[in-house]
Coordinates of C-alpha atoms in Angstrom, one line a residue:
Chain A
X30 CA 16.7 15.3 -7.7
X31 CA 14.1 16.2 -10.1
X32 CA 13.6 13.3 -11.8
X33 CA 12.7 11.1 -9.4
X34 CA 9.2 13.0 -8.9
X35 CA 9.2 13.3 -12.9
X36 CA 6.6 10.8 -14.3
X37 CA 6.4 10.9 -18.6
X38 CA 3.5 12.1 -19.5
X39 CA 1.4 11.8 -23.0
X40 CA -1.0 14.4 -23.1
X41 CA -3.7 13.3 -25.4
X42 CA -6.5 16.0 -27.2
X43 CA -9.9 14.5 -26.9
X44 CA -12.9 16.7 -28.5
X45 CA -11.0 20.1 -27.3
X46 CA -10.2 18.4 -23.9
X47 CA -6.6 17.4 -22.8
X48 CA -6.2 13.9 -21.1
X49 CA -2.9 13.6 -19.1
X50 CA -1.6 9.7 -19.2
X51 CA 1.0 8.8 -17.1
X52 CA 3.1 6.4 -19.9
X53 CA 5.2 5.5 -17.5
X54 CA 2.6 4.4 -14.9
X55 CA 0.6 2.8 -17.4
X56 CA 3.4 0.6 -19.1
X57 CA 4.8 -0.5 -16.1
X58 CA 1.4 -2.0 -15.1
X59 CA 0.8 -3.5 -17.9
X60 CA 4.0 -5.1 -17.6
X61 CA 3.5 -6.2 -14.0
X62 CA 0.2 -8.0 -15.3
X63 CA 1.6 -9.6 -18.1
X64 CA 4.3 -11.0 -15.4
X65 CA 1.8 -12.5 -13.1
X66 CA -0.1 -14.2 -16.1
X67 CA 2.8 -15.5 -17.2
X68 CA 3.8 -16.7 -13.7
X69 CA 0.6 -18.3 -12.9
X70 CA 0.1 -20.3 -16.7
X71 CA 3.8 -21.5 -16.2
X72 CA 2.6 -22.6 -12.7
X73 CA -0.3 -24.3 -13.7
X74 CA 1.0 -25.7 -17.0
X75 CA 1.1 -29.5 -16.1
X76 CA -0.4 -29.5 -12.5
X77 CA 0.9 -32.9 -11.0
X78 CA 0.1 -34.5 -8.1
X79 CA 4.0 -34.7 -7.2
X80 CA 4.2 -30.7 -7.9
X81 CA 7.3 -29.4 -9.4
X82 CA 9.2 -26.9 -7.2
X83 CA 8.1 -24.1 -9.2
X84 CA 4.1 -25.4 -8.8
X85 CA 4.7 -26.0 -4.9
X86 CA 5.9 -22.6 -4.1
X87 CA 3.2 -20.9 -6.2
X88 CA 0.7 -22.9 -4.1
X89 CA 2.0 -22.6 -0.9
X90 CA 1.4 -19.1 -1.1
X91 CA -1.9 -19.2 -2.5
X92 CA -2.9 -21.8 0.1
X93 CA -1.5 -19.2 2.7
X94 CA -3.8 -16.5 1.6
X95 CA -6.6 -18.8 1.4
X96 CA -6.2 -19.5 5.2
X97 CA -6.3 -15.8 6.1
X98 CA -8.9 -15.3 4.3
X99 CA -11.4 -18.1 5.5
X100 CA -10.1 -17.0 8.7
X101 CA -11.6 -13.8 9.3
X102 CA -14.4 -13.6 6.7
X103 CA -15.7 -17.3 7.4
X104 CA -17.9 -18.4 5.1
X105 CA -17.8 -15.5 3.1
X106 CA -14.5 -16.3 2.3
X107 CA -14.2 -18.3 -0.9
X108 CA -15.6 -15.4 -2.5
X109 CA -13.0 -12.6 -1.4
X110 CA -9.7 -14.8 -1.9
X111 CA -9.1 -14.5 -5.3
X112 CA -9.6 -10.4 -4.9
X113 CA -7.4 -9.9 -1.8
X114 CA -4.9 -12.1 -3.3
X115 CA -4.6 -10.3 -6.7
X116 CA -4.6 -7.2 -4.6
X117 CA -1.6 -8.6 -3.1
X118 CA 0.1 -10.4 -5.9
X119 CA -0.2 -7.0 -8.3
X120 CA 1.4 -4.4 -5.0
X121 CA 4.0 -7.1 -4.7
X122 CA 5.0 -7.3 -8.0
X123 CA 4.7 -3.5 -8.0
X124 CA 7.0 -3.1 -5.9
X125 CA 9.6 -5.4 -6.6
X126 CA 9.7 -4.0 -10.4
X127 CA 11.4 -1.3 -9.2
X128 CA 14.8 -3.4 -8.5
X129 CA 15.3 -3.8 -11.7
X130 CA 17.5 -1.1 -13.6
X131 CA 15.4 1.2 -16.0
X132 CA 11.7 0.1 -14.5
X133 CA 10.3 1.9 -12.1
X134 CA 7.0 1.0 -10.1
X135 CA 3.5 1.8 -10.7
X136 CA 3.0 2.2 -6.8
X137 CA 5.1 5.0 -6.7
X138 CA 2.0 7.1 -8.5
X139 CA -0.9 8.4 -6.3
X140 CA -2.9 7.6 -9.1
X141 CA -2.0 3.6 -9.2
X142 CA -2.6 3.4 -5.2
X143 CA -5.7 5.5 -5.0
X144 CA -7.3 3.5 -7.4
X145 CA -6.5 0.4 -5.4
X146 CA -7.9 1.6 -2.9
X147 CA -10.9 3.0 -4.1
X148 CA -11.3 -0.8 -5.5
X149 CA -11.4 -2.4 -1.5
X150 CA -13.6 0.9 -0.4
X151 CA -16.3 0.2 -2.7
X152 CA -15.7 -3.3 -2.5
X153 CA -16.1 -2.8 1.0
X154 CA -19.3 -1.5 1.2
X155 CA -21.3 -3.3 -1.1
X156 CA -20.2 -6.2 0.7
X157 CA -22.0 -4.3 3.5
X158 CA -24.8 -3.7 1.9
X159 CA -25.4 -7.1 0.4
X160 CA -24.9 -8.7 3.6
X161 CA -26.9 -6.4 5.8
X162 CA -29.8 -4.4 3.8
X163 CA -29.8 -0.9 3.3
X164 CA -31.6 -0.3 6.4
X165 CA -28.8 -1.5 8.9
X166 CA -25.9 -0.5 6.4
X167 CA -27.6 3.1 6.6
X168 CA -27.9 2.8 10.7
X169 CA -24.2 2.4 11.3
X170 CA -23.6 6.1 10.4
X171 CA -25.9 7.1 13.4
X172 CA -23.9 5.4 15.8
X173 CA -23.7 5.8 18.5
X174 CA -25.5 9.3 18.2
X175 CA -27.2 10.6 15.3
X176 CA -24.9 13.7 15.1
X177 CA -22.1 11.6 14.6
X178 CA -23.3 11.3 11.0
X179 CA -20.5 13.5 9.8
X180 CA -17.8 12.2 11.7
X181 CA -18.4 8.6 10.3
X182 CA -18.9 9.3 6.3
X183 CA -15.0 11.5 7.4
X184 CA -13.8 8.4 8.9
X185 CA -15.1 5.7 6.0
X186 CA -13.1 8.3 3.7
X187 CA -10.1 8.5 5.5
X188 CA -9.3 5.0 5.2
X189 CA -9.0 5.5 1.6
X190 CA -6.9 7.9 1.7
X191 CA -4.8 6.2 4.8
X192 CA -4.4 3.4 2.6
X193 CA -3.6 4.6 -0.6
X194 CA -1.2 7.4 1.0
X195 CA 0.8 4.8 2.7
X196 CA 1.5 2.7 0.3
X197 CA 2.4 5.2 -2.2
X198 CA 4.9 7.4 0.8
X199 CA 6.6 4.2 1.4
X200 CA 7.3 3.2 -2.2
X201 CA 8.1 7.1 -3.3
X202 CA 10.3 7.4 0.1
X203 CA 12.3 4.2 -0.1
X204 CA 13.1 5.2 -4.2
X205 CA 14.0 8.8 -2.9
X206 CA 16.2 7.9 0.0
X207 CA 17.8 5.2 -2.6
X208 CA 18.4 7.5 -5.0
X209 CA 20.1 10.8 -2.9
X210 CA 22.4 7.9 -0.8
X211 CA 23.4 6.1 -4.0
X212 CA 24.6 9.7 -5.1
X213 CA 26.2 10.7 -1.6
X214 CA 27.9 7.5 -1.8
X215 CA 28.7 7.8 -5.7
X216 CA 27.0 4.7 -6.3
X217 CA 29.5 2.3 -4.6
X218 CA 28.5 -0.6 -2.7
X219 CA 26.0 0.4 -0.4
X220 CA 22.7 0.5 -3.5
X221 CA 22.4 -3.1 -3.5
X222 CA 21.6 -3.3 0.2
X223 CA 19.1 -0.2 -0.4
X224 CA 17.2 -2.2 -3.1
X225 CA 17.2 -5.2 -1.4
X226 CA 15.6 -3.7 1.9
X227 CA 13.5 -0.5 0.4
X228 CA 12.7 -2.6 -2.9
X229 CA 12.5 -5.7 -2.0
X230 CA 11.7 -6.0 1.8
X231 CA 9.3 -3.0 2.8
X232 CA 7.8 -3.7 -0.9
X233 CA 6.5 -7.3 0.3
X234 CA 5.6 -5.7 4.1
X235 CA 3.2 -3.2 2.2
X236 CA 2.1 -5.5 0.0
X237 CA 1.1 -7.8 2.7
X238 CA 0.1 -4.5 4.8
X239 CA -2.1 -3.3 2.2
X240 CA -4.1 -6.9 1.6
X241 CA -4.5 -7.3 5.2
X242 CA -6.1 -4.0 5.1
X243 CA -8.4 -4.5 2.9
X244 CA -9.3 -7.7 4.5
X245 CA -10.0 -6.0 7.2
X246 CA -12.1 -3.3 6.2
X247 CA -14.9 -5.9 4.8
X248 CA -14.5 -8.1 7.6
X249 CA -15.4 -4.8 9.8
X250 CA -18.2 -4.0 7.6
X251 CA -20.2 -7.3 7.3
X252 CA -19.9 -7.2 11.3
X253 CA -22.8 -7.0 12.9
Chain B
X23 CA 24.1 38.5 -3.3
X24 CA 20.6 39.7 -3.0
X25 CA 18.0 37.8 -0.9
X26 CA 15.2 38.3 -2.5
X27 CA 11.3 37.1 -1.3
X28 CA 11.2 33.6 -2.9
X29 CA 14.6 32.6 -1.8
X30 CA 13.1 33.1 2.1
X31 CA 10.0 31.4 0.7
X32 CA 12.2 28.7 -0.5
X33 CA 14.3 28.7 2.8
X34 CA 11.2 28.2 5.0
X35 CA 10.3 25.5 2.9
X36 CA 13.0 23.4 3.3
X37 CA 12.9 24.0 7.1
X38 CA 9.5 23.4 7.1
X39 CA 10.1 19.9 5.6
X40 CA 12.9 19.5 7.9
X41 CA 11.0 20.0 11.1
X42 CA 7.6 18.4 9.5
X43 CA 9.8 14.9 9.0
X44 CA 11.7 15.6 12.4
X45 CA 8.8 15.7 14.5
X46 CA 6.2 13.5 12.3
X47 CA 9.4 10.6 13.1
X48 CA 8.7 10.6 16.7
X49 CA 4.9 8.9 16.9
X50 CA 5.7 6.3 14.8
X51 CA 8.9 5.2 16.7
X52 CA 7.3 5.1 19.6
X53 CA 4.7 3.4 18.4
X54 CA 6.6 0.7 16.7
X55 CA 8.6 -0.2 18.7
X56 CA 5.9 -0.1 21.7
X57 CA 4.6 -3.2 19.6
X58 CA 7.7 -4.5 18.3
X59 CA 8.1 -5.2 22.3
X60 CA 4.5 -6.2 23.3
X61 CA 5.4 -8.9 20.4
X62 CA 8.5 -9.7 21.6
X63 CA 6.8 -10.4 25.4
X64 CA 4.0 -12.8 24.1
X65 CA 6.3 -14.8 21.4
X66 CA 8.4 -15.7 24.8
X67 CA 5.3 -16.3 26.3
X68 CA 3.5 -18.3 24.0
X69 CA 6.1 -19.1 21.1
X70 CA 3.4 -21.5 19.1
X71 CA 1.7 -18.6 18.2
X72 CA 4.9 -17.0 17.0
X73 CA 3.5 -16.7 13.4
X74 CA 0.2 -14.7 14.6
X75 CA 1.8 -12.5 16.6
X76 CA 4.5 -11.2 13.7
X77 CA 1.7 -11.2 11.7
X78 CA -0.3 -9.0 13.6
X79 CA 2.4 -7.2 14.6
X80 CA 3.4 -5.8 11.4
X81 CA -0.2 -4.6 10.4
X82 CA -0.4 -2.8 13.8
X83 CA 3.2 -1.1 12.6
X84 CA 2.2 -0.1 9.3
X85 CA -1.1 1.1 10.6
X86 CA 1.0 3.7 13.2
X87 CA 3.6 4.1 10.6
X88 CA 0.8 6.2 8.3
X89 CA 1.1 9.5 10.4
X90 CA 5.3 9.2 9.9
X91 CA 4.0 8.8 6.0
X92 CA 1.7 11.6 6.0
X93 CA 4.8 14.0 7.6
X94 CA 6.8 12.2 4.7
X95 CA 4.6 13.2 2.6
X96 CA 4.3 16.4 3.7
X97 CA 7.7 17.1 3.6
X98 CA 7.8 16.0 0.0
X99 CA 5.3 18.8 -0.9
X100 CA 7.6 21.3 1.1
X101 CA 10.4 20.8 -1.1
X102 CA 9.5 20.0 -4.4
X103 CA 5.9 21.5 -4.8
X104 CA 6.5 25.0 -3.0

């Protein structure tokens, strides 16, 4: 059981101090990026007017995430797609890594999933701030009484960690229950179906899950 | 077969986790399945609208799902960290 939770570490001695890297969670990153770039050159490689099959289904799901997007930021929305649909694209490919044998994926360290979504927080809020002026942006933490101050700078934190959190439970729950009912079952014909719905299926769900999310959170905070 | 302070330690532990996943389970079934119904009644209702509804849907279910992640979570501290 312990290696599941094991991440390889490099531990790196900077000036006296000791930096912890994850190797593992920084590889497999890397490797998921590298995968989308090479997707999305191949797609556009000779863009046709007749698209290949391979073009057409790359676009149809760009187009789709273009459409959400438009539709609940508006006219703000141009600028936003190509974020929450990276956000997407990267968590899907994330998750889907795992699947195959000897990689495992970056979503299944806090790290990878707090950073993502520190990304939409900040995004978030200077959104808010561009949109609104200081003035208002600092106005909605007094609302509806001024001594709910504390209670709203709690509540714009815990959607970070809401976010990240579920993202990484479902990824490092799905691998765990894979992993102890592969071995109860001695790794006979039920792991396929495992991967295919904890890897594969609840991988795209959170991926989706955690765009829409974000979308969300901007489209609240350049509400009026 | 002596039993000594960290083994009860360890014992509570794993109960802890046990009763921490057991319980944190029962929100989020509810809960999902409260909207996996509501959907259900307005796709019959209005099945044009079909792709909205799963759609929203399954961002309400992740959304109640987080409190079965944090008892996941949770539980995952109870047995491997303590």
């Amino acid at each position: 059981m312990e290696e599941i939770l094991s991440i390889p570490h490099w531990v790196v001695t900077v000036d006296g101090r000791t930096v912890t890297l994850n190797a593992a969670t920084l590889a497999m990153s890397w490797l998921v990026m590298v995968l989308l770039l090479v997707v999305g050159v191949w797609a556009a490689r000779r863009p046709g007017l007749v698209p290949s099959p391979f073009q057409a289904a790359v676009e149809s799901v760009i187009e789709a995430f273009r459409d959400l997007v438009d539709e609940s930021l508006g006219k703000l929305g141009p600028r936003y797609f190509a974020f929450i649909a990276t956000l997407f694209l990267f968590i899907l490919v994330s998750n889907w890594i795992g699947v195959v044998p000897l990689l495992q994926e970056p979503t299944r360290d806090l790290n990878t999933t707090l950073g993502l979504g520190l990304i939409g927080f900040v995004v978030a809020h200077v959104t808010a701030l561009r949109v609104k002026g200081w003035k208002a942006y600092a106005k909605e933490y007094f609302q509806p009484f001024f001594f709910m101050f504390p209670l709203n700078v709690i509540g714009e934190l815990a959607k970070v960690v809401s976010i990240s959190f579920r993202l990484y439970g479902n990824i490092m729950g799905g691998a765990i229950i894979i992993a102890v009912v592969s071995r109860l079952v001695h790794y006979v014909l039920l792991p396929p179906f495992l991967y295919a719905f904890f890897g594969l299926f609840v991988g795209t769900v959170q991926a989706f899950v955690f765009a829409m999310l974000t979308l969300t959170y901007i489209s609240v905070a350049i509400q009026e | 077969m002596d039993i000594t302070g960290a083994d009860l330690v360890r014992a509570a532990a794993l109960l802890g986790a046990g009763i921490a996943m057991g319980f944190g389970a029962i929100g989020p079934g509810i809960g999902e399945g409260f909207a996996a119904g509501k959907a259900c009644e307005g796709i019959a209702r209005a099945p044009e609208h079909a792709n909205l509804l799963t759609r929203t849907m399954l961002v309400g279910q992740a959304v109640s799902e987080s409190t079965g992640i944090y008892a996941l979570v949770v539980a995952l501290l109870l047995i491997f960290v303590v």
